[in-house]
């Protein structure tokens, strides 16, 4: 719950009662007789009565806070809340270039990426259409968008590696996969592309072409730069450095309205996919939350009553 506001903010003027009542309470506490009749045995009684100190003011403080909270509830507070989506289309777009064989991520980049992607797909709502695009030197729609998520996870598990990294082609192919679903007579639904790669664009259309296509279709692309700066792969007898290249992916996400992530381990990648899943699986809507605020006020009133009983002096 975020972005707190009020549907009837004019009612908040009642909050002036809180400092007014506080001032009255302080005045009454200070208004004590300067002189008192000294009764026999009074000193003995004072010695056995517990000294409460600041605790004697706790019930009053809680009641004042409860009054303020109740006033806030009366002003009809609203907040941004996450509501699960009933339908959406998600295209999982995976880099399967040979650099994904690097072992800087255990057991290697591609194995960890496959495992995380499978878990991501399995966690998506059943009514979501999910498709799979794989890319290396070119991009291909491996599994068209479908509600048969098992077909997508099977497709992920069967992916092999190839030469080159065609990120621009991958974005264009992913956008076309979404458009093919609606062209087939399916009702339009919110769509999102989730692209994982470890390198920059080396072949095919430039990333700018993919950005143009995604923006024209209104489809955000969230990117995951996966791997570390220490990645290497064996090419013949030579060990080739394949550090992760994140700036181009970050720019792709920013230009299309998506989010950019970095992951340097399998656990981090799992966390990134979980975060993406929570964002694509829900909508942010504005709703009234008066009941929640009123519940807090009620709890404060109960706490004030309980504290009054607890802190009241007793002779035993």
CSV table of C-alpha atoms in Angstrom, one decimal:
chain,number,residue,atom,x,y,z
A,1,UNK,CA,0.0,0.0,0.0
A,2,UNK,CA,1.6,3.3,-1.1
A,3,UNK,CA,0.7,6.8,-2.4
A,4,UNK,CA,-1.7,7.6,0.5
A,5,UNK,CA,-4.3,10.3,-0.2
A,6,UNK,CA,-7.8,11.3,0.8
A,7,UNK,CA,-11.1,11.4,-1.1
A,8,UNK,CA,-12.5,14.0,1.4
A,9,UNK,CA,-9.5,15.9,2.5
A,10,UNK,CA,-11.7,18.8,3.9
A,11,UNK,CA,-12.6,16.6,6.8
A,12,UNK,CA,-9.1,16.6,8.0
A,13,UNK,CA,-9.7,19.9,9.7
A,14,UNK,CA,-11.1,17.9,12.6
A,15,UNK,CA,-7.4,17.1,13.4
A,16,UNK,CA,-7.2,20.4,15.1
A,17,UNK,CA,-9.0,18.7,18.0
A,18,UNK,CA,-5.9,16.6,18.7
A,19,UNK,CA,-3.6,19.4,19.7
A,20,UNK,CA,-6.5,21.2,21.4
A,21,UNK,CA,-7.2,18.2,23.6
A,22,UNK,CA,-3.5,17.8,24.2
A,23,UNK,CA,-3.2,21.4,25.5
A,24,UNK,CA,-6.3,20.9,27.7
A,25,UNK,CA,-4.7,17.7,29.2
A,26,UNK,CA,-1.4,19.4,29.9
A,27,UNK,CA,-3.2,22.3,31.5
A,28,UNK,CA,-5.2,20.0,33.8
A,29,UNK,CA,-2.1,18.1,34.7
A,30,UNK,CA,-0.3,21.3,35.7
A,31,UNK,CA,-3.3,22.7,37.6
A,32,UNK,CA,-2.6,21.2,40.9
A,33,UNK,CA,-3.1,22.9,44.4
A,34,UNK,CA,0.0,24.5,45.6
A,35,UNK,CA,-1.0,23.9,49.1
A,36,UNK,CA,-2.6,20.7,50.6
A,37,UNK,CA,-3.7,19.7,54.0
A,38,UNK,CA,-1.2,17.3,55.5
A,39,UNK,CA,-2.9,14.3,56.9
A,40,UNK,CA,-1.4,11.8,59.3
A,41,UNK,CA,0.0,8.8,57.6
A,42,UNK,CA,0.1,10.5,54.2
A,43,UNK,CA,3.9,9.9,53.8
A,44,UNK,CA,3.4,6.3,54.6
A,45,UNK,CA,0.7,6.0,51.9
A,46,UNK,CA,2.9,7.7,49.3
A,47,UNK,CA,5.7,5.3,50.1
A,48,UNK,CA,3.7,2.2,49.2
A,49,UNK,CA,1.9,3.6,46.1
A,50,UNK,CA,3.8,2.7,43.0
A,51,UNK,CA,5.5,5.6,41.2
A,52,UNK,CA,4.1,5.6,37.6
A,53,UNK,CA,6.1,8.5,36.1
A,54,UNK,CA,5.5,8.9,32.4
A,55,UNK,CA,3.4,5.7,32.2
A,56,UNK,CA,0.4,7.5,33.7
A,57,UNK,CA,0.2,9.5,30.5
A,58,UNK,CA,0.2,6.5,28.2
A,59,UNK,CA,-3.6,5.9,28.1
A,60,UNK,CA,-4.2,9.6,27.2
A,61,UNK,CA,-1.5,9.5,24.6
A,62,UNK,CA,-3.0,6.4,22.9
A,63,UNK,CA,-6.4,8.0,22.9
A,64,UNK,CA,-5.2,11.1,21.2
A,65,UNK,CA,-3.4,9.1,18.5
A,66,UNK,CA,-6.6,7.0,18.1
A,67,UNK,CA,-8.6,10.2,17.6
A,68,UNK,CA,-6.2,11.4,14.9
A,69,UNK,CA,-6.4,8.0,13.2
A,70,UNK,CA,-10.2,8.0,13.4
A,71,UNK,CA,-10.3,11.4,11.8
A,72,UNK,CA,-8.0,10.1,9.0
A,73,UNK,CA,-10.4,7.3,8.4
A,74,UNK,CA,-13.4,9.8,8.3
A,75,UNK,CA,-11.5,11.6,5.5
A,76,UNK,CA,-11.8,8.5,3.3
A,77,UNK,CA,-8.1,7.6,2.7
A,78,UNK,CA,-7.1,6.1,-0.6
A,79,UNK,CA,-3.9,4.3,-1.6
A,80,UNK,CA,-2.3,2.4,-4.4
A,81,UNK,CA,-2.8,-1.3,-4.0
A,82,UNK,CA,-1.7,-4.3,-6.0
A,83,UNK,CA,-4.6,-6.2,-7.6
A,84,UNK,CA,-3.9,-9.6,-9.3
A,85,UNK,CA,-4.4,-9.5,-13.1
A,86,UNK,CA,-6.8,-12.0,-14.6
A,87,UNK,CA,-5.1,-12.0,-18.0
A,88,UNK,CA,-1.7,-11.0,-19.5
A,89,UNK,CA,0.8,-12.1,-22.1
A,90,UNK,CA,4.4,-12.7,-21.1
A,91,UNK,CA,7.2,-13.5,-23.6
A,92,UNK,CA,10.3,-15.0,-22.0
A,93,UNK,CA,13.2,-14.1,-24.3
A,94,UNK,CA,16.5,-16.0,-23.6
A,95,UNK,CA,20.0,-15.5,-24.8
A,96,UNK,CA,21.4,-18.9,-25.9
A,97,UNK,CA,24.7,-17.6,-27.4
A,98,UNK,CA,27.9,-19.6,-26.6
A,99,UNK,CA,28.9,-17.0,-24.0
A,100,UNK,CA,26.1,-18.4,-21.8
A,101,UNK,CA,28.3,-21.5,-21.3
A,102,UNK,CA,30.5,-19.4,-19.0
A,103,UNK,CA,31.0,-21.0,-15.6
A,104,UNK,CA,31.2,-17.8,-13.5
A,105,UNK,CA,27.7,-18.7,-12.4
A,106,UNK,CA,27.3,-22.2,-11.0
A,107,UNK,CA,27.1,-24.6,-12.7
A,108,UNK,CA,27.1,-22.3,-15.7
A,109,UNK,CA,25.1,-19.4,-17.0
A,110,UNK,CA,22.7,-21.2,-19.3
A,111,UNK,CA,21.9,-24.0,-16.8
A,112,UNK,CA,21.1,-21.5,-14.0
A,113,UNK,CA,19.2,-19.3,-16.4
A,114,UNK,CA,17.0,-22.2,-17.6
A,115,UNK,CA,16.3,-23.3,-14.0
A,116,UNK,CA,15.3,-19.7,-13.0
A,117,UNK,CA,13.2,-19.2,-16.2
A,118,UNK,CA,11.3,-22.5,-15.6
A,119,UNK,CA,10.5,-21.5,-12.0
A,120,UNK,CA,9.4,-18.0,-13.2
A,121,UNK,CA,7.0,-19.5,-15.8
A,122,UNK,CA,5.6,-22.0,-13.2
A,123,UNK,CA,4.8,-19.2,-10.8
A,124,UNK,CA,2.8,-17.2,-13.4
A,125,UNK,CA,-1.0,-17.3,-13.1
A,126,UNK,CA,-2.6,-20.1,-15.1
A,127,UNK,CA,-4.6,-17.8,-17.3
A,128,UNK,CA,-1.5,-15.9,-18.5
A,129,UNK,CA,-0.4,-16.6,-22.1
A,130,UNK,CA,3.3,-17.3,-22.0
A,131,UNK,CA,5.6,-17.6,-25.0
A,132,UNK,CA,9.3,-18.4,-25.5
A,133,UNK,CA,11.8,-16.7,-27.8
A,134,UNK,CA,15.4,-17.9,-28.0
A,135,UNK,CA,18.2,-16.0,-29.7
A,136,UNK,CA,21.8,-16.3,-30.6
A,137,UNK,CA,22.9,-15.3,-34.1
A,138,UNK,CA,19.2,-15.0,-35.0
A,139,UNK,CA,15.9,-15.1,-33.0
A,140,UNK,CA,13.1,-17.6,-33.2
A,141,UNK,CA,9.8,-18.0,-31.6
A,142,UNK,CA,10.3,-21.4,-29.9
A,143,UNK,CA,6.9,-21.7,-28.3
A,144,UNK,CA,4.0,-19.4,-29.3
A,145,UNK,CA,2.2,-17.7,-26.5
A,146,UNK,CA,-0.1,-20.2,-24.8
A,147,UNK,CA,-1.7,-21.0,-21.5
A,148,UNK,CA,-0.1,-24.4,-21.7
A,149,UNK,CA,2.8,-23.4,-19.5
A,150,UNK,CA,4.2,-26.9,-19.5
A,151,UNK,CA,5.0,-26.5,-23.2
A,152,UNK,CA,7.0,-23.4,-22.4
A,153,UNK,CA,9.0,-25.0,-19.6
A,154,UNK,CA,9.7,-28.0,-21.8
A,155,UNK,CA,10.9,-25.6,-24.5
A,156,UNK,CA,13.2,-23.8,-22.1
A,157,UNK,CA,14.8,-27.1,-21.0
A,158,UNK,CA,15.5,-28.2,-24.6
A,159,UNK,CA,17.3,-25.0,-25.7
A,160,UNK,CA,20.8,-25.3,-27.1
A,161,UNK,CA,23.6,-22.8,-27.7
A,162,UNK,CA,24.6,-21.0,-30.9
A,163,UNK,CA,26.9,-18.3,-32.2
A,164,UNK,CA,26.2,-14.5,-32.0
A,165,UNK,CA,23.9,-12.3,-29.9
A,166,UNK,CA,21.0,-10.8,-31.8
A,167,UNK,CA,19.2,-8.7,-29.2
A,168,UNK,CA,17.5,-6.4,-31.7
A,169,UNK,CA,16.1,-9.4,-33.6
A,170,UNK,CA,15.0,-10.9,-30.3
A,171,UNK,CA,12.9,-7.9,-29.3
A,172,UNK,CA,11.3,-7.6,-32.7
A,173,UNK,CA,10.4,-11.4,-32.7
A,174,UNK,CA,9.0,-11.1,-29.2
A,175,UNK,CA,6.8,-8.1,-30.2
A,176,UNK,CA,5.6,-10.1,-33.2
A,177,UNK,CA,4.8,-13.0,-30.9
A,178,UNK,CA,2.4,-10.8,-28.9
A,179,UNK,CA,0.8,-9.4,-32.0
A,180,UNK,CA,0.3,-12.9,-33.4
A,181,UNK,CA,-1.8,-13.8,-30.4
A,182,UNK,CA,-4.2,-10.9,-30.9
A,183,UNK,CA,-4.2,-11.4,-34.7
A,184,UNK,CA,-5.5,-14.9,-34.1
A,185,UNK,CA,-8.6,-13.5,-32.6
A,186,UNK,CA,-7.6,-13.4,-28.9
A,187,UNK,CA,-8.7,-10.4,-26.9
A,188,UNK,CA,-6.0,-7.9,-26.3
A,189,UNK,CA,-4.4,-8.2,-22.8
A,190,UNK,CA,-1.4,-6.4,-21.1
A,191,UNK,CA,1.8,-7.7,-22.5
A,192,UNK,CA,5.4,-7.8,-21.1
A,193,UNK,CA,8.7,-9.0,-22.6
A,194,UNK,CA,11.3,-10.4,-20.2
A,195,UNK,CA,14.7,-10.6,-21.9
A,196,UNK,CA,17.8,-12.2,-20.4
A,197,UNK,CA,21.2,-11.8,-21.9
A,198,UNK,CA,24.9,-11.6,-20.9
A,199,UNK,CA,26.3,-9.5,-23.8
A,200,UNK,CA,25.8,-6.7,-26.3
A,201,UNK,CA,24.2,-6.9,-29.7
A,202,UNK,CA,26.6,-8.4,-32.3
A,203,UNK,CA,24.5,-9.4,-35.3
A,204,UNK,CA,21.1,-8.6,-36.9
A,205,UNK,CA,19.1,-5.5,-36.5
A,206,UNK,CA,20.3,-2.9,-33.9
A,207,UNK,CA,18.7,-2.7,-30.5
A,208,UNK,CA,17.2,0.7,-31.6
A,209,UNK,CA,15.0,-1.2,-34.1
A,210,UNK,CA,13.7,-3.4,-31.3
A,211,UNK,CA,13.1,-0.4,-29.1
A,212,UNK,CA,11.1,1.3,-31.9
A,213,UNK,CA,8.9,-1.9,-32.4
A,214,UNK,CA,8.3,-2.3,-28.7
A,215,UNK,CA,7.4,1.3,-28.2
A,216,UNK,CA,5.0,1.4,-31.2
A,217,UNK,CA,3.2,-1.7,-29.8
A,218,UNK,CA,3.2,-0.3,-26.2
A,219,UNK,CA,5.0,-3.3,-24.8
A,220,UNK,CA,7.6,-2.8,-22.1
A,221,UNK,CA,10.7,-4.9,-22.1
A,222,UNK,CA,12.3,-5.7,-18.8
A,223,UNK,CA,15.9,-6.8,-19.1
A,224,UNK,CA,18.2,-9.0,-17.0
A,225,UNK,CA,22.0,-8.6,-17.5
A,226,UNK,CA,23.2,-11.9,-16.3
A,227,UNK,CA,26.7,-13.0,-15.4
A,228,UNK,CA,29.9,-11.4,-13.9
A,229,UNK,CA,32.9,-9.5,-15.2
A,230,UNK,CA,35.0,-12.6,-14.8
A,231,UNK,CA,33.1,-14.9,-17.2
A,232,UNK,CA,35.2,-17.0,-19.6
A,233,UNK,CA,34.4,-19.7,-22.2
A,234,UNK,CA,36.7,-22.2,-23.9
A,235,UNK,CA,37.0,-21.7,-27.7
A,236,UNK,CA,39.3,-24.4,-29.0
A,237,UNK,CA,42.5,-24.1,-27.0
A,238,UNK,CA,41.8,-20.5,-26.1
A,239,UNK,CA,40.1,-19.1,-23.0
A,240,UNK,CA,38.0,-16.2,-24.1
A,241,UNK,CA,36.7,-13.5,-21.7
A,242,UNK,CA,32.9,-12.9,-21.9
A,243,UNK,CA,32.1,-10.2,-19.3
A,244,UNK,CA,28.5,-9.3,-18.9
A,245,UNK,CA,27.5,-6.1,-20.8
A,246,UNK,CA,24.7,-4.3,-19.0
A,247,UNK,CA,24.4,-0.7,-20.3
A,248,UNK,CA,22.8,-1.6,-23.6
A,249,UNK,CA,20.2,-3.8,-21.8
A,250,UNK,CA,19.5,-1.0,-19.3
A,251,UNK,CA,18.9,1.4,-22.1
A,252,UNK,CA,16.5,-1.0,-23.8
A,253,UNK,CA,14.5,-1.3,-20.6
A,254,UNK,CA,14.4,2.4,-20.0
A,255,UNK,CA,13.4,3.3,-23.5
A,256,UNK,CA,10.5,0.8,-23.6
A,257,UNK,CA,9.1,1.5,-20.1
A,258,UNK,CA,10.4,-1.7,-18.5
A,259,UNK,CA,12.8,-2.4,-15.7
A,260,UNK,CA,16.5,-3.3,-15.9
A,261,UNK,CA,18.1,-5.8,-13.5
A,262,UNK,CA,21.5,-7.3,-12.9
A,263,UNK,CA,22.1,-10.8,-11.6
A,264,UNK,CA,25.5,-12.3,-10.8
A,265,UNK,CA,24.4,-15.6,-9.4
A,266,UNK,CA,21.6,-18.1,-9.6
A,267,UNK,CA,20.1,-16.9,-6.4
A,268,UNK,CA,20.1,-13.3,-7.6
A,269,UNK,CA,18.5,-14.4,-10.8
A,270,UNK,CA,15.7,-16.2,-9.0
A,271,UNK,CA,15.0,-13.1,-7.0
A,272,UNK,CA,14.9,-10.9,-10.1
A,273,UNK,CA,12.4,-13.2,-11.8
A,274,UNK,CA,10.3,-13.2,-8.6
A,275,UNK,CA,10.3,-9.4,-8.6
A,276,UNK,CA,9.3,-9.3,-12.3
A,277,UNK,CA,6.6,-11.9,-11.7
A,278,UNK,CA,5.0,-9.8,-9.0
A,279,UNK,CA,5.0,-6.7,-11.2
A,280,UNK,CA,3.6,-8.3,-14.4
A,281,UNK,CA,1.1,-10.4,-12.4
A,282,UNK,CA,-0.7,-7.4,-10.9
A,283,UNK,CA,-2.1,-4.0,-11.6
A,284,UNK,CA,-1.7,-0.9,-9.4
A,285,UNK,CA,-5.1,0.6,-8.7
A,286,UNK,CA,-6.4,3.4,-6.5
A,287,UNK,CA,-8.7,2.1,-3.7
A,288,UNK,CA,-10.3,3.4,-0.5
A,289,UNK,CA,-8.6,2.0,2.6
A,290,UNK,CA,-10.8,3.5,5.3
A,291,UNK,CA,-11.5,0.1,6.9
A,292,UNK,CA,-7.8,-0.5,7.4
A,293,UNK,CA,-7.2,2.9,9.0
A,294,UNK,CA,-10.4,2.5,11.2
A,295,UNK,CA,-9.1,-0.9,12.3
A,296,UNK,CA,-5.8,0.7,13.4
A,297,UNK,CA,-7.8,3.4,15.4
A,298,UNK,CA,-9.9,0.6,17.1
A,299,UNK,CA,-6.7,-1.2,18.1
A,300,UNK,CA,-5.4,2.0,19.6
A,301,UNK,CA,-8.6,2.5,21.6
A,302,UNK,CA,-8.3,-1.0,23.0
A,303,UNK,CA,-4.6,-0.5,23.8
A,304,UNK,CA,-5.5,2.8,25.6
A,305,UNK,CA,-8.1,0.9,27.7
A,306,UNK,CA,-5.7,-1.9,28.5
A,307,UNK,CA,-2.9,0.5,29.5
A,308,UNK,CA,-5.3,2.4,31.8
A,309,UNK,CA,-6.0,-0.8,33.7
A,310,UNK,CA,-2.3,-1.9,33.7
A,311,UNK,CA,-0.8,1.4,34.9
A,312,UNK,CA,-3.5,2.2,37.5
A,313,UNK,CA,-1.9,2.2,41.0
A,314,UNK,CA,-2.9,-0.7,43.2
A,315,UNK,CA,-2.4,-1.4,46.9
A,316,UNK,CA,-1.8,-5.1,47.6
